[in-house]
Amino acid sequence: MGGSPVADRVLEPGADESDPSAGPDSSPEHPLMVLTGVSKIYGVGEIAVHALREVDFKLELGDYLAIIGSSGSGKSTLMNIIGCLDQPTHGSYWLDGIDVGSLDDYELSYIRNRQIGLIFQSFNLIPRTTVARNVELPLIYARLPKAERRERARAAIEAVGLGNRGSHVPSELSGGQQQRAAIARAIVTEPAIILADEPTGNLDTASTRDVLEIFFRLNAAGRTIVMITHEPDVAAHAKRVIQVADGQIVADMRQAPVAGPPPAPESVSPEHLQVAHT
Amino acid sequence: MSIFESVRMAVHGVLANRLRSFLTLLGISIGVASVIILVAVGRGSASAVQKQIEGLGTNLLTIQAGGGGFGRRASSSIRFTFMTTKDVKALQDKTAAPDIKSATPVVSASSVTASRDVATVTPDTVAGTTPSYQEARKADISEGTFITAADVTGHARVVVIGTTISQDLFGSSDPIGQTIKLNGANYTVEGLLKSKGSNGFQDQDSIVLLPLTTAQDFLVGHSGQLNQILVVATSPGTVDAAESEATAILTPNHSNSDGSAAFSVLNQASLLQTTSASTHTFTVLLAAVAAISLFVGGIGVMNIMLVSVTERTREIGIRKAIGARKADVLGQFMTEAGLLSVLGGIAGVAAGFVGGQFKIVGVQPVIQAYSVALALGVGVAVGLFFGIYPANRAASLRPIDALHYE
């Protein structure tokens, strides 16, 4: 893997990867993510569906972005492209200084493994496999030695408050616990971006609060988060909200500066904020 | 991803659906076991036939009048001659035939009825002969004595019988010294032959032997005609020399109008070679049939792997979304197919060894090391080969499609 220049670039520990608590590097000259004229067209000719039309936006390191929109607005397509699960029909996507469109299958796997932590509405844990093993999986694909894998997985499970659930299989957990396990899996590789697709869509109010609290802490610690949602009160927790309709960005609102803490969820007490910042 | 992790994932995949994995495994193991057992049966029957032929004596030549080969000559040239005791004397001449140890005349009587009181039996073989028959045919005696030279010269009315005849006429009681009737005339049972079992064509224990002279007196007449001369070479190595000597001695008196021999010499050694060749063909045929089931087992692996890939499409999508490479997914499913076929192969070898301990259609199988290695190797190779397509299909799935698969 050392032979690939892209892999080497990806491998180089970024500021956030080596020390997340050092604070985000939010200089606007070096945006983490740049989408230019991104379009996605499904089908051809008369039946062609324009899921995305010429979308442009930049995302700073350390930002907390919520993408909102009704179903069919194209927000899921946008999420798939950002998550390197799908390629745009037109336009370019640069992630951390890499043109994703130029990457081959092998390099894309690398980006997905190291740069992006995916969280899904339906959790997508691997069934009949313990939480610890699920969380460890991205590190297995990253070819990390076993001892380090164990340690990092344990730390990630601890961080989402599932410290005593590592040996459970997903079917033994509640929805909220499953989603927290999925978050642990997403953060275990210390990715540049955490990408969450309707993370609270299948959760009750209490679990939603838990998840948002974890996101709050992660972002306050410097991690970049992109979250897709259709719930305005969930989007209210982000620093920036982009509204998508008919495959285009129709609104782009900043709710809090990139550099500061995100808007606090109700459940996070001031002491919590203190802890997160020290 | 390390081999260890691949194997761990594969074990997980195999254990996730135990019944299905077991049935797949069964397909391969039946294939492997049947190759091992059928080759062992083929080999077992070959060695059984060989043993029987060797039991007849590998240094034995059987000379019969007529023919000279099997129907190769035009009927017009054939002169009908028969072997006589004079020929036997000639063959016993040590100067003309140094490699011939003994020559034994045999006359056979057909449709002779043996009886005692109300019990009646028709022996497969009723033959008149001389004492050297015992060595030529390896006709060991379990009780009493074989026909003696005195019996022959004295036209003694004695018989030596096989175990089947003894069973039929005497049941479990001792036949020695008892009297039986052959075509109504009385004979004293002098000896009981050791059981030889079936040779595949007839019961070798359904036999009654009597002195040559007695047989000529009462059963076959005094034409002087012999049915066979059994010639024993001095050693297995001199069989060919003995054969040419016998041919040289007999040809002047027994030749067709074209000068060829009017008799046939049956060489046990060459019979043995012919039989091994045909049993080898038989073994190959059995193995080919078994190989088909091995192939079918491989298709079973493919089938189950395809089902497994379809069923786990979403899981594959998740794995790819969190960074699994094409090679990782390919490795995982190939290892799973490999694991199924290796386990199936090992189970098949075990079943083959167990099955090989039992007699199958009267044949004691002889397990061949090469067939075990071959069956296991081919079994695993077939499983892996048929695993390639499903594994490749899994590895080539686009993560976006796999994730949204329901």
mmCIF file of C-alpha atoms in Angstrom, chain B residues 150-314:
data_model
loop_
_atom_site.group_PDB
_atom_site.id
_atom_site.type_symbol
_atom_site.label_atom_id
_atom_site.label_comp_id
_atom_site.label_asym_id
_atom_site.label_seq_id
_atom_site.Cartn_x
_atom_site.Cartn_y
_atom_site.Cartn_z
ATOM 1 C CA ALA B 150 -2.122 -97.167 -5.138
ATOM 2 C CA ASP B 151 -5.712 -96.008 -5.592
ATOM 3 C CA VAL B 152 -4.958 -95.277 -9.244
ATOM 4 C CA THR B 153 -3.202 -98.547 -10.011
ATOM 5 C CA GLY B 154 -5.747 -100.527 -7.955
ATOM 6 C CA HIS B 155 -8.822 -98.903 -9.538
ATOM 7 C CA ALA B 156 -9.927 -98.174 -5.968
ATOM 8 C CA ARG B 157 -13.517 -97.140 -5.497
ATOM 9 C CA VAL B 158 -12.724 -94.117 -3.394
ATOM 10 C CA VAL B 159 -13.545 -90.418 -3.716
ATOM 11 C CA VAL B 160 -12.272 -87.118 -2.354
ATOM 12 C CA ILE B 161 -15.067 -84.551 -1.968
ATOM 13 C CA GLY B 162 -15.369 -80.803 -1.553
ATOM 14 C CA THR B 163 -17.049 -79.139 1.394
ATOM 15 C CA THR B 164 -20.242 -78.294 -0.483
ATOM 16 C CA ILE B 165 -20.801 -81.963 -1.364
ATOM 17 C CA SER B 166 -19.997 -82.945 2.224
ATOM 18 C CA GLN B 167 -22.505 -80.418 3.525
ATOM 19 C CA ASP B 168 -25.206 -81.525 1.123
ATOM 20 C CA LEU B 169 -24.782 -85.251 1.762
ATOM 21 C CA PHE B 170 -23.536 -85.496 5.329
ATOM 22 C CA GLY B 171 -24.594 -82.239 6.940
ATOM 23 C CA SER B 172 -22.351 -81.611 9.884
ATOM 24 C CA SER B 173 -21.297 -85.239 10.429
ATOM 25 C CA ASP B 174 -17.868 -86.540 9.447
ATOM 26 C CA PRO B 175 -17.902 -87.945 5.862
ATOM 27 C CA ILE B 176 -14.557 -89.805 6.085
ATOM 28 C CA GLY B 177 -15.008 -93.562 5.700
ATOM 29 C CA GLN B 178 -18.672 -93.139 4.756
ATOM 30 C CA THR B 179 -20.133 -94.382 1.520
ATOM 31 C CA ILE B 180 -21.723 -92.279 -1.236
ATOM 32 C CA LYS B 181 -23.227 -93.309 -4.543
ATOM 33 C CA LEU B 182 -22.134 -91.863 -7.875
ATOM 34 C CA ASN B 183 -24.730 -92.682 -10.517
ATOM 35 C CA GLY B 184 -25.882 -95.453 -8.188
ATOM 36 C CA ALA B 185 -22.531 -97.150 -7.579
ATOM 37 C CA ASN B 186 -20.887 -97.107 -4.133
ATOM 38 C CA TYR B 187 -17.660 -95.236 -3.319
ATOM 39 C CA THR B 188 -15.911 -94.687 -0.005
ATOM 40 C CA VAL B 189 -15.090 -91.119 0.970
ATOM 41 C CA GLU B 190 -11.346 -91.048 1.500
ATOM 42 C CA GLY B 191 -10.672 -87.349 1.939
ATOM 43 C CA LEU B 192 -12.281 -83.947 2.398
ATOM 44 C CA LEU B 193 -10.878 -80.941 0.525
ATOM 45 C CA LYS B 194 -10.305 -77.587 2.169
ATOM 46 C CA SER B 195 -12.853 -74.995 1.175
ATOM 47 C CA LYS B 196 -11.757 -72.692 -1.678
ATOM 48 C CA GLY B 197 -14.945 -70.681 -2.056
ATOM 49 C CA SER B 198 -16.309 -69.384 -5.309
ATOM 50 C CA ASN B 199 -14.007 -68.326 -8.115
ATOM 51 C CA GLY B 200 -16.638 -65.999 -9.418
ATOM 52 C CA PHE B 201 -17.944 -68.460 -11.994
ATOM 53 C CA GLN B 202 -18.595 -71.614 -10.044
ATOM 54 C CA ASP B 203 -18.466 -73.116 -6.590
ATOM 55 C CA GLN B 204 -14.996 -74.662 -6.290
ATOM 56 C CA ASP B 205 -16.168 -76.762 -3.345
ATOM 57 C CA SER B 206 -18.841 -78.550 -5.365
ATOM 58 C CA ILE B 207 -16.346 -81.142 -6.503
ATOM 59 C CA VAL B 208 -15.854 -84.905 -6.443
ATOM 60 C CA LEU B 209 -12.436 -86.334 -7.337
ATOM 61 C CA LEU B 210 -11.709 -90.018 -7.929
ATOM 62 C CA PRO B 211 -8.767 -92.069 -9.226
ATOM 63 C CA LEU B 212 -8.262 -91.699 -12.997
ATOM 64 C CA THR B 213 -8.624 -95.444 -13.600
ATOM 65 C CA THR B 214 -11.808 -95.699 -11.536
ATOM 66 C CA ALA B 215 -13.341 -92.768 -13.405
ATOM 67 C CA GLN B 216 -12.491 -94.443 -16.730
ATOM 68 C CA ASP B 217 -13.956 -97.734 -15.520
ATOM 69 C CA PHE B 218 -17.295 -96.395 -14.397
ATOM 70 C CA LEU B 219 -17.941 -92.838 -15.562
ATOM 71 C CA VAL B 220 -16.166 -91.792 -18.768
ATOM 72 C CA GLY B 221 -15.227 -95.026 -20.494
ATOM 73 C CA HIS B 222 -11.910 -96.311 -21.834
ATOM 74 C CA SER B 223 -11.540 -94.140 -24.918
ATOM 75 C CA GLY B 224 -8.248 -92.902 -23.461
ATOM 76 C CA GLN B 225 -9.389 -89.361 -24.035
ATOM 77 C CA LEU B 226 -8.274 -86.813 -21.456
ATOM 78 C CA ASN B 227 -10.045 -83.526 -20.962
ATOM 79 C CA GLN B 228 -7.035 -81.699 -19.645
ATOM 80 C CA ILE B 229 -3.421 -82.148 -18.798
ATOM 81 C CA LEU B 230 -2.255 -80.012 -15.910
ATOM 82 C CA VAL B 231 1.430 -79.166 -16.270
ATOM 83 C CA VAL B 232 3.350 -77.703 -13.360
ATOM 84 C CA ALA B 233 6.569 -75.868 -14.137
ATOM 85 C CA THR B 234 9.522 -76.289 -11.807
ATOM 86 C CA SER B 235 9.159 -72.655 -10.702
ATOM 87 C CA PRO B 236 7.110 -69.558 -11.647
ATOM 88 C CA GLY B 237 10.161 -68.349 -13.589
ATOM 89 C CA THR B 238 10.253 -71.408 -15.839
ATOM 90 C CA VAL B 239 6.598 -71.307 -16.878
ATOM 91 C CA ASP B 240 7.416 -69.937 -20.321
ATOM 92 C CA ALA B 241 10.141 -72.517 -20.864
ATOM 93 C CA ALA B 242 7.787 -75.278 -19.698
ATOM 94 C CA GLU B 243 5.159 -73.982 -22.097
ATOM 95 C CA SER B 244 7.466 -74.163 -25.110
ATOM 96 C CA GLU B 245 8.714 -77.604 -24.101
ATOM 97 C CA ALA B 246 5.149 -78.872 -23.781
ATOM 98 C CA THR B 247 4.253 -77.365 -27.131
ATOM 99 C CA ALA B 248 7.319 -78.971 -28.760
ATOM 100 C CA ILE B 249 6.464 -82.378 -27.321
ATOM 101 C CA LEU B 250 2.770 -82.291 -28.212
ATOM 102 C CA THR B 251 2.811 -80.621 -31.634
ATOM 103 C CA PRO B 252 4.036 -83.673 -33.655
ATOM 104 C CA ASN B 253 1.029 -85.718 -32.571
ATOM 105 C CA HIS B 254 -1.509 -82.894 -32.349
ATOM 106 C CA SER B 255 -1.351 -80.504 -35.232
ATOM 107 C CA ASN B 256 -3.788 -79.133 -37.736
ATOM 108 C CA SER B 257 -3.402 -79.628 -41.458
ATOM 109 C CA ASP B 258 -1.592 -76.307 -41.685
ATOM 110 C CA GLY B 259 0.949 -77.451 -39.099
ATOM 111 C CA SER B 260 -0.309 -75.334 -36.254
ATOM 112 C CA ALA B 261 -0.986 -76.750 -32.810
ATOM 113 C CA ALA B 262 -4.338 -78.471 -32.412
ATOM 114 C CA PHE B 263 -4.362 -77.817 -28.716
ATOM 115 C CA SER B 264 -4.302 -74.836 -26.426
ATOM 116 C CA VAL B 265 -2.000 -74.062 -23.553
ATOM 117 C CA LEU B 266 -3.505 -71.816 -20.913
ATOM 118 C CA ASN B 267 -0.857 -69.979 -18.976
ATOM 119 C CA GLN B 268 -1.991 -68.772 -15.512
ATOM 120 C CA ALA B 269 0.600 -66.008 -15.494
ATOM 121 C CA SER B 270 -0.690 -64.489 -18.718
ATOM 122 C CA LEU B 271 -4.248 -64.945 -17.512
ATOM 123 C CA LEU B 272 -3.253 -62.948 -14.436
ATOM 124 C CA GLN B 273 -1.945 -60.132 -16.620
ATOM 125 C CA THR B 274 -5.098 -60.044 -18.696
ATOM 126 C CA THR B 275 -7.243 -59.955 -15.588
ATOM 127 C CA SER B 276 -5.257 -57.135 -13.986
ATOM 128 C CA ALA B 277 -5.668 -55.098 -17.145
ATOM 129 C CA SER B 278 -9.412 -55.597 -17.151
ATOM 130 C CA THR B 279 -9.809 -54.933 -13.444
ATOM 131 C CA HIS B 280 -7.775 -51.769 -13.884
ATOM 132 C CA THR B 281 -10.267 -50.600 -16.488
ATOM 133 C CA PHE B 282 -13.037 -51.477 -14.054
ATOM 134 C CA THR B 283 -11.395 -49.386 -11.326
ATOM 135 C CA VAL B 284 -10.999 -46.403 -13.633
ATOM 136 C CA LEU B 285 -14.657 -46.693 -14.591
ATOM 137 C CA LEU B 286 -15.739 -46.707 -10.955
ATOM 138 C CA ALA B 287 -13.512 -43.723 -10.211
ATOM 139 C CA ALA B 288 -15.006 -41.829 -13.151
ATOM 140 C CA VAL B 289 -18.507 -42.369 -11.792
ATOM 141 C CA ALA B 290 -17.366 -41.173 -8.375
ATOM 142 C CA ALA B 291 -15.688 -38.142 -9.925
ATOM 143 C CA ILE B 292 -19.079 -37.059 -11.233
ATOM 144 C CA SER B 293 -20.419 -36.901 -7.708
ATOM 145 C CA LEU B 294 -17.391 -34.866 -6.711
ATOM 146 C CA PHE B 295 -18.209 -32.451 -9.510
ATOM 147 C CA VAL B 296 -21.834 -32.260 -8.362
ATOM 148 C CA GLY B 297 -20.537 -31.493 -4.865
ATOM 149 C CA GLY B 298 -18.602 -28.574 -6.316
ATOM 150 C CA ILE B 299 -21.737 -27.237 -7.960
ATOM 151 C CA GLY B 300 -23.357 -27.471 -4.524
ATOM 152 C CA VAL B 301 -20.647 -25.222 -3.128
ATOM 153 C CA MET B 302 -21.237 -22.740 -5.941
ATOM 154 C CA ASN B 303 -24.976 -22.790 -5.367
ATOM 155 C CA ILE B 304 -24.677 -22.146 -1.654
ATOM 156 C CA MET B 305 -22.062 -19.466 -2.128
ATOM 157 C CA LEU B 306 -24.324 -17.682 -4.605
ATOM 158 C CA VAL B 307 -27.184 -17.816 -2.120
ATOM 159 C CA SER B 308 -24.865 -16.603 0.587
ATOM 160 C CA VAL B 309 -23.629 -13.682 -1.514
ATOM 161 C CA THR B 310 -27.168 -12.645 -2.387
ATOM 162 C CA GLU B 311 -28.274 -12.946 1.202
ATOM 163 C CA ARG B 312 -25.332 -10.953 2.465
ATOM 164 C CA THR B 313 -25.336 -8.281 -0.228
ATOM 165 C CA ARG B 314 -26.113 -5.646 2.370
#
